[in-house]
Every structure is written in structure tokens, then in C-alpha cells.
Amino acid sequence: MIFYGLKTCDTCKKALKALEAAGRAPEVLDVRADGVPEAVMADWLADLGPGILVNTRSTTWRGLDDQQRAQAGSADGALALLQANPTLMKRPVIVSDDQVYVGWTKVVQAALL
């Protein structure tokens, strides 16, 4: 299991704590410090689409101009934005058994805990 998140994100902290309490020991990668390989991000965007992976409710999103926001509508544009602004990614992204989970919703919790 690989856990992509931010060390400072409250949701990521909560998710990681719950996973560890359930006996899971994910490999943790900080998207800001460690980054996400471009090929991995491209695969996620192809499978999930930019609407799932780009966090349009984030502070980072609010700091983008209209042209950058429009760019997020396509997979290639979203890839460029996410590579330049890793905090724009919805988080956490958890990869477990070749399955990709985005966020820490009740559905994700039920699948992983």
C-alpha cells in the first residue's frame, strides 16, 4: 500500500492514523517533498479523470487564474498543473492491490479498514 498525501494535511493525518490502527503499514510519500512520478499521475488521470483528482475546493485552486483553471479540464492540462502544484491534488491518494482510492470518504474507509 502506498499513501500519497501531505504531512501537514489534517485529513491525511487522520487517514494514516486510522490505517495504522487497523494494522496497515502503508509506504507514505509526501506529494510536496517527494512528488508523484509523472507516469503515475498520468495513469491516475487516464483512469479517474481530472474531475476526481484535481481539488477545486483547495486554497491552491483559488490562487490559480482563469486560464490555469480552464487547463485543468483536460488530462494533459491537469497533469501539468498537478506537477507544478502538487497540493492541488485531492488527498490522500491510496494505492492498494492495484486499486486507486482518492480522499478519505466512508466508501474508501470501508474498502481499506
PDB file of N, CA and C in Angstrom:
ATOM      1  N   MET A   1       0.848  -1.177   0.000  1.00  0.00           N
ATOM      2  CA  MET A   1       0.000   0.000   0.000  1.00  0.00           C
ATOM      3  C   MET A   1       0.892   1.239   0.000  1.00  0.00           C
ATOM      4  N   ILE A   2       0.555   2.168  -0.892  1.00  0.00           N
ATOM      5  CA  ILE A   2       1.276   3.443  -0.957  1.00  0.00           C
ATOM      6  C   ILE A   2       0.283   4.558  -0.662  1.00  0.00           C
ATOM      7  N   PHE A   3       0.665   5.440   0.228  1.00  0.00           N
ATOM      8  CA  PHE A   3      -0.167   6.540   0.698  1.00  0.00           C
ATOM      9  C   PHE A   3       0.462   7.842   0.226  1.00  0.00           C
ATOM     10  N   TYR A   4      -0.206   8.556  -0.688  1.00  0.00           N
ATOM     11  CA  TYR A   4       0.263   9.842  -1.179  1.00  0.00           C
ATOM     12  C   TYR A   4      -0.540  10.930  -0.470  1.00  0.00           C
ATOM     13  N   GLY A   5       0.159  11.817   0.218  1.00  0.00           N
ATOM     14  CA  GLY A   5      -0.537  12.882   0.935  1.00  0.00           C
ATOM     15  C   GLY A   5       0.419  14.005   1.282  1.00  0.00           C
ATOM     16  N   LEU A   6       0.014  14.792   2.264  1.00  0.00           N
ATOM     17  CA  LEU A   6       0.842  15.880   2.782  1.00  0.00           C
ATOM     18  C   LEU A   6       1.000  15.697   4.282  1.00  0.00           C
ATOM     19  N   LYS A   7       2.185  15.948   4.777  1.00  0.00           N
ATOM     20  CA  LYS A   7       2.440  15.818   6.213  1.00  0.00           C
ATOM     21  C   LYS A   7       1.596  16.793   7.021  1.00  0.00           C
ATOM     22  N   THR A   8       1.250  17.925   6.420  1.00  0.00           N
ATOM     23  CA  THR A   8       0.514  18.970   7.128  1.00  0.00           C
ATOM     24  C   THR A   8      -0.999  18.877   6.958  1.00  0.00           C
ATOM     25  N   CYS A   9      -1.482  17.940   6.155  1.00  0.00           N
ATOM     26  CA  CYS A   9      -2.916  17.825   5.863  1.00  0.00           C
ATOM     27  C   CYS A   9      -3.631  17.063   6.984  1.00  0.00           C
ATOM     28  N   ASP A  10      -4.636  17.682   7.581  1.00  0.00           N
ATOM     29  CA  ASP A  10      -5.376  17.047   8.675  1.00  0.00           C
ATOM     30  C   ASP A  10      -6.078  15.766   8.232  1.00  0.00           C
ATOM     31  N   THR A  11      -6.657  15.777   7.040  1.00  0.00           N
ATOM     32  CA  THR A  11      -7.333  14.575   6.532  1.00  0.00           C
ATOM     33  C   THR A  11      -6.326  13.443   6.338  1.00  0.00           C
ATOM     34  N   CYS A  12      -5.155  13.774   5.829  1.00  0.00           N
ATOM     35  CA  CYS A  12      -4.115  12.754   5.632  1.00  0.00           C
ATOM     36  C   CYS A  12      -3.661  12.183   6.968  1.00  0.00           C
ATOM     37  N   LYS A  13      -3.484  13.048   7.954  1.00  0.00           N
ATOM     38  CA  LYS A  13      -3.085  12.580   9.290  1.00  0.00           C
ATOM     39  C   LYS A  13      -4.129  11.627   9.854  1.00  0.00           C
ATOM     40  N   LYS A  14      -5.394  11.999   9.728  1.00  0.00           N
ATOM     41  CA  LYS A  14      -6.492  11.174  10.235  1.00  0.00           C
ATOM     42  C   LYS A  14      -6.541   9.823   9.515  1.00  0.00           C
ATOM     43  N   ALA A  15      -6.396   9.845   8.205  1.00  0.00           N
ATOM     44  CA  ALA A  15      -6.436   8.618   7.411  1.00  0.00           C
ATOM     45  C   ALA A  15      -5.270   7.706   7.763  1.00  0.00           C
ATOM     46  N   LEU A  16      -4.090   8.272   7.879  1.00  0.00           N
ATOM     47  CA  LEU A  16      -2.903   7.485   8.196  1.00  0.00           C
ATOM     48  C   LEU A  16      -3.015   6.855   9.580  1.00  0.00           C
ATOM     49  N   LYS A  17      -3.517   7.620  10.512  1.00  0.00           N
ATOM     50  CA  LYS A  17      -3.706   7.112  11.875  1.00  0.00           C
ATOM     51  C   LYS A  17      -4.696   5.938  11.876  1.00  0.00           C
ATOM     52  N   ALA A  18      -5.790   6.072  11.139  1.00  0.00           N
ATOM     53  CA  ALA A  18      -6.794   5.005  11.074  1.00  0.00           C
ATOM     54  C   ALA A  18      -6.234   3.754  10.399  1.00  0.00           C
ATOM     55  N   LEU A  19      -5.471   3.937   9.332  1.00  0.00           N
ATOM     56  CA  LEU A  19      -4.870   2.794   8.640  1.00  0.00           C
ATOM     57  C   LEU A  19      -3.889   2.059   9.553  1.00  0.00           C
ATOM     58  N   GLU A  20      -3.064   2.821  10.258  1.00  0.00           N
ATOM     59  CA  GLU A  20      -2.096   2.201  11.169  1.00  0.00           C
ATOM     60  C   GLU A  20      -2.795   1.497  12.326  1.00  0.00           C
ATOM     61  N   ALA A  21      -3.886   2.066  12.830  1.00  0.00           N
ATOM     62  CA  ALA A  21      -4.652   1.435  13.905  1.00  0.00           C
ATOM     63  C   ALA A  21      -5.290   0.132  13.433  1.00  0.00           C
ATOM     64  N   ALA A  22      -5.568   0.041  12.132  1.00  0.00           N
ATOM     65  CA  ALA A  22      -6.166  -1.167  11.552  1.00  0.00           C
ATOM     66  C   ALA A  22      -5.100  -2.201  11.176  1.00  0.00           C
ATOM     67  N   GLY A  23      -3.847  -1.916  11.519  1.00  0.00           N
ATOM     68  CA  GLY A  23      -2.782  -2.863  11.238  1.00  0.00           C
ATOM     69  C   GLY A  23      -2.161  -2.737   9.867  1.00  0.00           C
ATOM     70  N   ARG A  24      -2.529  -1.701   9.144  1.00  0.00           N
ATOM     71  CA  ARG A  24      -1.950  -1.466   7.813  1.00  0.00           C
ATOM     72  C   ARG A  24      -0.685  -0.630   7.994  1.00  0.00           C
ATOM     73  N   ALA A  25       0.311  -0.863   7.195  1.00  0.00           N
ATOM     74  CA  ALA A  25       1.562  -0.109   7.277  1.00  0.00           C
ATOM     75  C   ALA A  25       1.916   0.426   5.891  1.00  0.00           C
ATOM     76  N   PRO A  26       1.238   1.485   5.477  1.00  0.00           N
ATOM     77  CA  PRO A  26       1.489   2.000   4.127  1.00  0.00           C
ATOM     78  C   PRO A  26       2.844   2.687   4.011  1.00  0.00           C
ATOM     79  N   GLU A  27       3.377   2.659   2.795  1.00  0.00           N
ATOM     80  CA  GLU A  27       4.542   3.474   2.479  1.00  0.00           C
ATOM     81  C   GLU A  27       3.992   4.881   2.258  1.00  0.00           C
ATOM     82  N   VAL A  28       4.526   5.849   2.980  1.00  0.00           N
ATOM     83  CA  VAL A  28       3.991   7.209   2.929  1.00  0.00           C
ATOM     84  C   VAL A  28       4.898   8.092   2.074  1.00  0.00           C
ATOM     85  N   LEU A  29       4.283   8.746   1.086  1.00  0.00           N
ATOM     86  CA  LEU A  29       5.009   9.687   0.236  1.00  0.00           C
ATOM     87  C   LEU A  29       4.342  11.052   0.340  1.00  0.00           C
ATOM     88  N   ASP A  30       5.115  12.056   0.690  1.00  0.00           N
ATOM     89  CA  ASP A  30       4.622  13.427   0.759  1.00  0.00           C
ATOM     90  C   ASP A  30       4.674  14.009  -0.656  1.00  0.00           C
ATOM     91  N   VAL A  31       3.518  14.407  -1.179  1.00  0.00           N
ATOM     92  CA  VAL A  31       3.465  14.875  -2.569  1.00  0.00           C
ATOM     93  C   VAL A  31       4.260  16.160  -2.778  1.00  0.00           C
ATOM     94  N   ARG A  32       4.418  16.948  -1.736  1.00  0.00           N
ATOM     95  CA  ARG A  32       5.186  18.189  -1.877  1.00  0.00           C
ATOM     96  C   ARG A  32       6.687  17.884  -1.817  1.00  0.00           C
ATOM     97  N   ALA A  33       7.104  17.094  -0.860  1.00  0.00           N
ATOM     98  CA  ALA A  33       8.528  16.804  -0.678  1.00  0.00           C
ATOM     99  C   ALA A  33       9.040  15.740  -1.649  1.00  0.00           C
ATOM    100  N   ASP A  34       8.270  14.672  -1.829  1.00  0.00           N
ATOM    101  CA  ASP A  34       8.718  13.540  -2.643  1.00  0.00           C
ATOM    102  C   ASP A  34       8.222  13.609  -4.085  1.00  0.00           C
ATOM    103  N   GLY A  35       7.093  14.289  -4.281  1.00  0.00           N
ATOM    104  CA  GLY A  35       6.486  14.361  -5.603  1.00  0.00           C
ATOM    105  C   GLY A  35       5.787  13.066  -5.984  1.00  0.00           C
ATOM    106  N   VAL A  36       5.121  13.089  -7.106  1.00  0.00           N
ATOM    107  CA  VAL A  36       4.467  11.910  -7.671  1.00  0.00           C
ATOM    108  C   VAL A  36       5.057  11.745  -9.064  1.00  0.00           C
ATOM    109  N   PRO A  37       5.578  10.565  -9.385  1.00  0.00           N
ATOM    110  CA  PRO A  37       6.134  10.372 -10.726  1.00  0.00           C
ATOM    111  C   PRO A  37       5.112  10.737 -11.805  1.00  0.00           C
ATOM    112  N   GLU A  38       5.585  11.398 -12.842  1.00  0.00           N
ATOM    113  CA  GLU A  38       4.691  11.871 -13.907  1.00  0.00           C
ATOM    114  C   GLU A  38       3.890  10.734 -14.524  1.00  0.00           C
ATOM    115  N   ALA A  39       4.529   9.583 -14.728  1.00  0.00           N
ATOM    116  CA  ALA A  39       3.831   8.434 -15.329  1.00  0.00           C
ATOM    117  C   ALA A  39       2.712   7.932 -14.429  1.00  0.00           C
ATOM    118  N   VAL A  40       2.947   7.943 -13.123  1.00  0.00           N
ATOM    119  CA  VAL A  40       1.918   7.508 -12.166  1.00  0.00           C
ATOM    120  C   VAL A  40       0.736   8.472 -12.205  1.00  0.00           C
ATOM    121  N   MET A  41       1.035   9.760 -12.163  1.00  0.00           N
ATOM    122  CA  MET A  41      -0.019  10.779 -12.210  1.00  0.00           C
ATOM    123  C   MET A  41      -0.802  10.686 -13.517  1.00  0.00           C
ATOM    124  N   ALA A  42      -0.113  10.468 -14.616  1.00  0.00           N
ATOM    125  CA  ALA A  42      -0.778  10.342 -15.923  1.00  0.00           C
ATOM    126  C   ALA A  42      -1.719   9.137 -15.932  1.00  0.00           C
ATOM    127  N   ASP A  43      -1.292   8.031 -15.344  1.00  0.00           N
ATOM    128  CA  ASP A  43      -2.154   6.843 -15.244  1.00  0.00           C
ATOM    129  C   ASP A  43      -3.402   7.144 -14.420  1.00  0.00           C
ATOM    130  N   TRP A  44      -3.224   7.827 -13.289  1.00  0.00           N
ATOM    131  CA  TRP A  44      -4.373   8.180 -12.452  1.00  0.00           C
ATOM    132  C   TRP A  44      -5.353   9.054 -13.231  1.00  0.00           C
ATOM    133  N   LEU A  45      -4.831  10.036 -13.928  1.00  0.00           N
ATOM    134  CA  LEU A  45      -5.693  10.938 -14.693  1.00  0.00           C
ATOM    135  C   LEU A  45      -6.420  10.191 -15.806  1.00  0.00           C
ATOM    136  N   ALA A  46      -5.744   9.242 -16.445  1.00  0.00           N
ATOM    137  CA  ALA A  46      -6.383   8.455 -17.503  1.00  0.00           C
ATOM    138  C   ALA A  46      -7.490   7.572 -16.927  1.00  0.00           C
ATOM    139  N   ASP A  47      -7.249   7.000 -15.756  1.00  0.00           N
ATOM    140  CA  ASP A  47      -8.228   6.098 -15.137  1.00  0.00           C
ATOM    141  C   ASP A  47      -9.376   6.844 -14.444  1.00  0.00           C
ATOM    142  N   LEU A  48      -9.028   7.923 -13.734  1.00  0.00           N
ATOM    143  CA  LEU A  48     -10.010   8.609 -12.889  1.00  0.00           C
ATOM    144  C   LEU A  48     -10.570   9.881 -13.511  1.00  0.00           C
ATOM    145  N   GLY A  49      -9.752  10.563 -14.276  1.00  0.00           N
ATOM    146  CA  GLY A  49     -10.147  11.839 -14.860  1.00  0.00           C
ATOM    147  C   GLY A  49      -9.764  12.994 -13.963  1.00  0.00           C
ATOM    148  N   PRO A  50      -9.585  14.173 -14.555  1.00  0.00           N
ATOM    149  CA  PRO A  50      -9.187  15.343 -13.783  1.00  0.00           C
ATOM    150  C   PRO A  50     -10.226  15.770 -12.750  1.00  0.00           C
ATOM    151  N   GLY A  51     -11.488  15.513 -13.021  1.00  0.00           N
ATOM    152  CA  GLY A  51     -12.544  15.909 -12.080  1.00  0.00           C
ATOM    153  C   GLY A  51     -12.437  15.222 -10.733  1.00  0.00           C
ATOM    154  N   ILE A  52     -11.861  14.044 -10.705  1.00  0.00           N
ATOM    155  CA  ILE A  52     -11.694  13.304  -9.458  1.00  0.00           C
ATOM    156  C   ILE A  52     -10.399  13.707  -8.762  1.00  0.00           C
ATOM    157  N   LEU A  53      -9.345  13.926  -9.514  1.00  0.00           N
ATOM    158  CA  LEU A  53      -8.016  14.122  -8.937  1.00  0.00           C
ATOM    159  C   LEU A  53      -7.685  15.569  -8.584  1.00  0.00           C
ATOM    160  N   VAL A  54      -8.278  16.530  -9.285  1.00  0.00           N
ATOM    161  CA  VAL A  54      -7.972  17.942  -9.024  1.00  0.00           C
ATOM    162  C   VAL A  54      -8.933  18.474  -7.960  1.00  0.00           C
ATOM    163  N   ASN A  55      -8.362  19.018  -6.902  1.00  0.00           N
ATOM    164  CA  ASN A  55      -9.152  19.539  -5.789  1.00  0.00           C
ATOM    165  C   ASN A  55      -9.539  20.994  -6.069  1.00  0.00           C
ATOM    166  N   THR A  56     -10.750  21.179  -6.537  1.00  0.00           N
ATOM    167  CA  THR A  56     -11.220  22.528  -6.886  1.00  0.00           C
ATOM    168  C   THR A  56     -11.721  23.303  -5.666  1.00  0.00           C
ATOM    169  N   ARG A  57     -11.604  22.717  -4.492  1.00  0.00           N
ATOM    170  CA  ARG A  57     -12.001  23.422  -3.271  1.00  0.00           C
ATOM    171  C   ARG A  57     -10.796  23.838  -2.432  1.00  0.00           C
ATOM    172  N   SER A  58      -9.606  23.670  -2.988  1.00  0.00           N
ATOM    173  CA  SER A  58      -8.384  23.941  -2.224  1.00  0.00           C
ATOM    174  C   SER A  58      -7.956  25.404  -2.313  1.00  0.00           C
ATOM    175  N   THR A  59      -7.101  25.775  -1.395  1.00  0.00           N
ATOM    176  CA  THR A  59      -6.510  27.108  -1.406  1.00  0.00           C
ATOM    177  C   THR A  59      -5.667  27.282  -2.670  1.00  0.00           C
ATOM    178  N   THR A  60      -4.984  26.230  -3.069  1.00  0.00           N
ATOM    179  CA  THR A  60      -4.166  26.295  -4.281  1.00  0.00           C
ATOM    180  C   THR A  60      -5.030  26.613  -5.495  1.00  0.00           C
ATOM    181  N   TRP A  61      -6.190  25.957  -5.597  1.00  0.00           N
ATOM    182  CA  TRP A  61      -7.108  26.195  -6.716  1.00  0.00           C
ATOM    183  C   TRP A  61      -7.560  27.653  -6.743  1.00  0.00           C
ATOM    184  N   ARG A  62      -7.891  28.190  -5.582  1.00  0.00           N
ATOM    185  CA  ARG A  62      -8.354  29.578  -5.518  1.00  0.00           C
ATOM    186  C   ARG A  62      -7.268  30.565  -5.947  1.00  0.00           C
ATOM    187  N   GLY A  63      -6.004  30.147  -5.851  1.00  0.00           N
ATOM    188  CA  GLY A  63      -4.901  31.002  -6.249  1.00  0.00           C
ATOM    189  C   GLY A  63      -4.589  30.959  -7.733  1.00  0.00           C
ATOM    190  N   LEU A  64      -5.235  30.056  -8.466  1.00  0.00           N
ATOM    191  CA  LEU A  64      -4.992  29.948  -9.906  1.00  0.00           C
ATOM    192  C   LEU A  64      -5.804  30.989 -10.671  1.00  0.00           C
ATOM    193  N   ASP A  65      -5.276  31.406 -11.819  1.00  0.00           N
ATOM    194  CA  ASP A  65      -6.049  32.335 -12.648  1.00  0.00           C
ATOM    195  C   ASP A  65      -7.015  31.536 -13.531  1.00  0.00           C
ATOM    196  N   ASP A  66      -7.894  32.228 -14.230  1.00  0.00           N
ATOM    197  CA  ASP A  66      -8.924  31.567 -15.038  1.00  0.00           C
ATOM    198  C   ASP A  66      -8.334  30.673 -16.124  1.00  0.00           C
ATOM    199  N   GLN A  67      -7.244  31.106 -16.718  1.00  0.00           N
ATOM    200  CA  GLN A  67      -6.605  30.306 -17.771  1.00  0.00           C
ATOM    201  C   GLN A  67      -6.085  28.982 -17.193  1.00  0.00           C
ATOM    202  N   GLN A  68      -5.462  29.033 -16.026  1.00  0.00           N
ATOM    203  CA  GLN A  68      -4.962  27.812 -15.389  1.00  0.00           C
ATOM    204  C   GLN A  68      -6.115  26.891 -14.991  1.00  0.00           C
ATOM    205  N   ARG A  69      -7.184  27.466 -14.486  1.00  0.00           N
ATOM    206  CA  ARG A  69      -8.349  26.652 -14.103  1.00  0.00           C
ATOM    207  C   ARG A  69      -8.943  25.947 -15.317  1.00  0.00           C
ATOM    208  N   ALA A  70      -9.004  26.645 -16.449  1.00  0.00           N
ATOM    209  CA  ALA A  70      -9.522  26.045 -17.680  1.00  0.00           C
ATOM    210  C   ALA A  70      -8.632  24.886 -18.128  1.00  0.00           C
ATOM    211  N   GLN A  71      -7.351  25.022 -17.890  1.00  0.00           N
ATOM    212  CA  GLN A  71      -6.382  23.995 -18.248  1.00  0.00           C
ATOM    213  C   GLN A  71      -6.668  22.681 -17.512  1.00  0.00           C
ATOM    214  N   ALA A  72      -7.239  22.754 -16.333  1.00  0.00           N
ATOM    215  CA  ALA A  72      -7.479  21.570 -15.504  1.00  0.00           C
ATOM    216  C   ALA A  72      -8.562  20.661 -16.070  1.00  0.00           C
ATOM    217  N   GLY A  73      -9.273  21.093 -17.089  1.00  0.00           N
ATOM    218  CA  GLY A  73     -10.345  20.287 -17.657  1.00  0.00           C
ATOM    219  C   GLY A  73      -9.881  19.118 -18.501  1.00  0.00           C
ATOM    220  N   SER A  74      -8.662  19.192 -19.011  1.00  0.00           N
ATOM    221  CA  SER A  74      -8.137  18.088 -19.825  1.00  0.00           C
ATOM    222  C   SER A  74      -7.090  17.321 -19.022  1.00  0.00           C
ATOM    223  N   ALA A  75      -6.882  16.066 -19.374  1.00  0.00           N
ATOM    224  CA  ALA A  75      -5.908  15.236 -18.660  1.00  0.00           C
ATOM    225  C   ALA A  75      -4.499  15.813 -18.789  1.00  0.00           C
ATOM    226  N   ASP A  76      -4.126  16.251 -19.984  1.00  0.00           N
ATOM    227  CA  ASP A  76      -2.784  16.816 -20.176  1.00  0.00           C
ATOM    228  C   ASP A  76      -2.612  18.112 -19.397  1.00  0.00           C
ATOM    229  N   GLY A  77      -3.633  18.961 -19.441  1.00  0.00           N
ATOM    230  CA  GLY A  77      -3.568  20.214 -18.699  1.00  0.00           C
ATOM    231  C   GLY A  77      -3.534  19.986 -17.204  1.00  0.00           C
ATOM    232  N   ALA A  78      -4.348  19.053 -16.737  1.00  0.00           N
ATOM    233  CA  ALA A  78      -4.368  18.731 -15.309  1.00  0.00           C
ATOM    234  C   ALA A  78      -3.028  18.150 -14.876  1.00  0.00           C
ATOM    235  N   LEU A  79      -2.422  17.333 -15.727  1.00  0.00           N
ATOM    236  CA  LEU A  79      -1.117  16.754 -15.404  1.00  0.00           C
ATOM    237  C   LEU A  79      -0.081  17.858 -15.204  1.00  0.00           C
ATOM    238  N   ALA A  80      -0.056  18.812 -16.098  1.00  0.00           N
ATOM    239  CA  ALA A  80       0.891  19.925 -15.981  1.00  0.00           C
ATOM    240  C   ALA A  80       0.640  20.727 -14.709  1.00  0.00           C
ATOM    241  N   LEU A  81      -0.627  20.998 -14.426  1.00  0.00           N
ATOM    242  CA  LEU A  81      -0.963  21.742 -13.204  1.00  0.00           C
ATOM    243  C   LEU A  81      -0.577  20.986 -11.944  1.00  0.00           C
ATOM    244  N   LEU A  82      -0.870  19.691 -11.909  1.00  0.00           N
ATOM    245  CA  LEU A  82      -0.569  18.886 -10.719  1.00  0.00           C
ATOM    246  C   LEU A  82       0.935  18.706 -10.522  1.00  0.00           C
ATOM    247  N   GLN A  83       1.686  18.632 -11.607  1.00  0.00           N
ATOM    248  CA  GLN A  83       3.138  18.539 -11.484  1.00  0.00           C
ATOM    249  C   GLN A  83       3.712  19.853 -10.949  1.00  0.00           C
ATOM    250  N   ALA A  84       3.150  20.971 -11.377  1.00  0.00           N
ATOM    251  CA  ALA A  84       3.627  22.280 -10.920  1.00  0.00           C
ATOM    252  C   ALA A  84       3.113  22.631  -9.530  1.00  0.00           C
ATOM    253  N   ASN A  85       1.920  22.119  -9.185  1.00  0.00           N
ATOM    254  CA  ASN A  85       1.270  22.439  -7.908  1.00  0.00           C
ATOM    255  C   ASN A  85       0.785  21.149  -7.253  1.00  0.00           C
ATOM    256  N   PRO A  86       1.667  20.380  -6.613  1.00  0.00           N
ATOM    257  CA  PRO A  86       1.256  19.089  -6.059  1.00  0.00           C
ATOM    258  C   PRO A  86       0.151  19.195  -4.994  1.00  0.00           C
ATOM    259  N   THR A  87       0.038  20.343  -4.350  1.00  0.00           N
ATOM    260  CA  THR A  87      -1.003  20.500  -3.332  1.00  0.00           C
ATOM    261  C   THR A  87      -2.385  20.659  -3.942  1.00  0.00           C
ATOM    262  N   LEU A  88      -2.459  20.720  -5.261  1.00  0.00           N
ATOM    263  CA  LEU A  88      -3.741  20.810  -5.966  1.00  0.00           C
ATOM    264  C   LEU A  88      -4.438  19.444  -6.058  1.00  0.00           C
ATOM    265  N   MET A  89      -3.699  18.385  -5.747  1.00  0.00           N
ATOM    266  CA  MET A  89      -4.244  17.032  -5.819  1.00  0.00           C
ATOM    267  C   MET A  89      -5.155  16.752  -4.622  1.00  0.00           C
ATOM    268  N   LYS A  90      -6.308  16.147  -4.899  1.00  0.00           N
ATOM    269  CA  LYS A  90      -7.150  15.690  -3.795  1.00  0.00           C
ATOM    270  C   LYS A  90      -6.356  14.644  -3.044  1.00  0.00           C
ATOM    271  N   ARG A  91      -6.508  14.624  -1.740  1.00  0.00           N
ATOM    272  CA  ARG A  91      -5.719  13.708  -0.944  1.00  0.00           C
ATOM    273  C   ARG A  91      -6.487  13.181   0.247  1.00  0.00           C
ATOM    274  N   PRO A  92      -6.036  12.068   0.741  1.00  0.00           N
ATOM    275  CA  PRO A  92      -4.925  11.278   0.241  1.00  0.00           C
ATOM    276  C   PRO A  92      -5.311  10.477  -0.995  1.00  0.00           C
ATOM    277  N   VAL A  93      -4.292  10.054  -1.719  1.00  0.00           N
ATOM    278  CA  VAL A  93      -4.466   9.066  -2.784  1.00  0.00           C
ATOM    279  C   VAL A  93      -3.773   7.812  -2.258  1.00  0.00           C
ATOM    280  N   ILE A  94      -4.526   6.736  -2.192  1.00  0.00           N
ATOM    281  CA  ILE A  94      -4.007   5.493  -1.630  1.00  0.00           C
ATOM    282  C   ILE A  94      -4.074   4.418  -2.710  1.00  0.00           C
ATOM    283  N   VAL A  95      -2.941   3.793  -2.955  1.00  0.00           N
ATOM    284  CA  VAL A  95      -2.874   2.706  -3.932  1.00  0.00           C
ATOM    285  C   VAL A  95      -2.712   1.409  -3.151  1.00  0.00           C
ATOM    286  N   SER A  96      -3.681   0.532  -3.315  1.00  0.00           N
ATOM    287  CA  SER A  96      -3.666  -0.748  -2.615  1.00  0.00           C
ATOM    288  C   SER A  96      -4.174  -1.828  -3.559  1.00  0.00           C
ATOM    289  N   ASP A  97      -3.386  -2.881  -3.734  1.00  0.00           N
ATOM    290  CA  ASP A  97      -3.765  -4.002  -4.606  1.00  0.00           C
ATOM    291  C   ASP A  97      -4.201  -3.511  -5.992  1.00  0.00           C
ATOM    292  N   ASP A  98      -3.405  -2.650  -6.594  1.00  0.00           N
ATOM    293  CA  ASP A  98      -3.666  -2.101  -7.929  1.00  0.00           C
ATOM    294  C   ASP A  98      -4.961  -1.303  -8.027  1.00  0.00           C
ATOM    295  N   GLN A  99      -5.528  -0.940  -6.900  1.00  0.00           N
ATOM    296  CA  GLN A  99      -6.736  -0.108  -6.845  1.00  0.00           C
ATOM    297  C   GLN A  99      -6.325   1.276  -6.343  1.00  0.00           C
ATOM    298  N   VAL A 100      -6.874   2.333  -6.924  1.00  0.00           N
ATOM    299  CA  VAL A 100      -6.549   3.704  -6.521  1.00  0.00           C
ATOM    300  C   VAL A 100      -7.759   4.310  -5.823  1.00  0.00           C
ATOM    301  N   TYR A 101      -7.539   4.794  -4.607  1.00  0.00           N
ATOM    302  CA  TYR A 101      -8.590   5.425  -3.812  1.00  0.00           C
ATOM    303  C   TYR A 101      -8.226   6.886  -3.603  1.00  0.00           C
ATOM    304  N   VAL A 102      -9.180   7.780  -3.817  1.00  0.00           N
ATOM    305  CA  VAL A 102      -8.932   9.212  -3.677  1.00  0.00           C
ATOM    306  C   VAL A 102      -9.820   9.753  -2.562  1.00  0.00           C
ATOM    307  N   GLY A 103      -9.196  10.447  -1.620  1.00  0.00           N
ATOM    308  CA  GLY A 103      -9.922  11.024  -0.491  1.00  0.00           C
ATOM    309  C   GLY A 103     -10.028  10.045   0.655  1.00  0.00           C
ATOM    310  N   TRP A 104     -10.705  10.478   1.702  1.00  0.00           N
ATOM    311  CA  TRP A 104     -10.903   9.644   2.879  1.00  0.00           C
ATOM    312  C   TRP A 104     -12.392   9.619   3.209  1.00  0.00           C
ATOM    313  N   THR A 105     -13.159   9.151   2.248  1.00  0.00           N
ATOM    314  CA  THR A 105     -14.610   9.079   2.401  1.00  0.00           C
ATOM    315  C   THR A 105     -14.983   7.782   3.111  1.00  0.00           C
ATOM    316  N   LYS A 106     -16.237   7.654   3.464  1.00  0.00           N
ATOM    317  CA  LYS A 106     -16.718   6.419   4.107  1.00  0.00           C
ATOM    318  C   LYS A 106     -16.535   5.204   3.185  1.00  0.00           C
ATOM    319  N   VAL A 107     -16.683   5.405   1.893  1.00  0.00           N
ATOM    320  CA  VAL A 107     -16.506   4.321   0.917  1.00  0.00           C
ATOM    321  C   VAL A 107     -15.039   3.850   0.941  1.00  0.00           C
ATOM    322  N   VAL A 108     -14.110   4.793   0.944  1.00  0.00           N
ATOM    323  CA  VAL A 108     -12.685   4.460   0.975  1.00  0.00           C
ATOM    324  C   VAL A 108     -12.351   3.776   2.298  1.00  0.00           C
ATOM    325  N   GLN A 109     -12.883   4.307   3.376  1.00  0.00           N
ATOM    326  CA  GLN A 109     -12.629   3.707   4.686  1.00  0.00           C
ATOM    327  C   GLN A 109     -13.139   2.275   4.747  1.00  0.00           C
ATOM    328  N   ALA A 110     -14.322   2.039   4.214  1.00  0.00           N
ATOM    329  CA  ALA A 110     -14.893   0.695   4.231  1.00  0.00           C
ATOM    330  C   ALA A 110     -14.037  -0.278   3.412  1.00  0.00           C
ATOM    331  N   ALA A 111     -13.474   0.198   2.326  1.00  0.00           N
ATOM    332  CA  ALA A 111     -12.666  -0.659   1.466  1.00  0.00           C
ATOM    333  C   ALA A 111     -11.304  -0.987   2.084  1.00  0.00           C
ATOM    334  N   LEU A 112     -10.761  -0.061   2.863  1.00  0.00           N
ATOM    335  CA  LEU A 112      -9.382  -0.232   3.342  1.00  0.00           C
ATOM    336  C   LEU A 112      -9.248  -0.617   4.816  1.00  0.00           C
ATOM    337  N   LEU A 113     -10.268  -0.400   5.595  1.00  0.00           N
ATOM    338  CA  LEU A 113     -10.150  -0.717   7.034  1.00  0.00           C
ATOM    339  C   LEU A 113     -10.757  -2.058   7.390  1.00  0.00           C
TER     340      LEU A 113
END
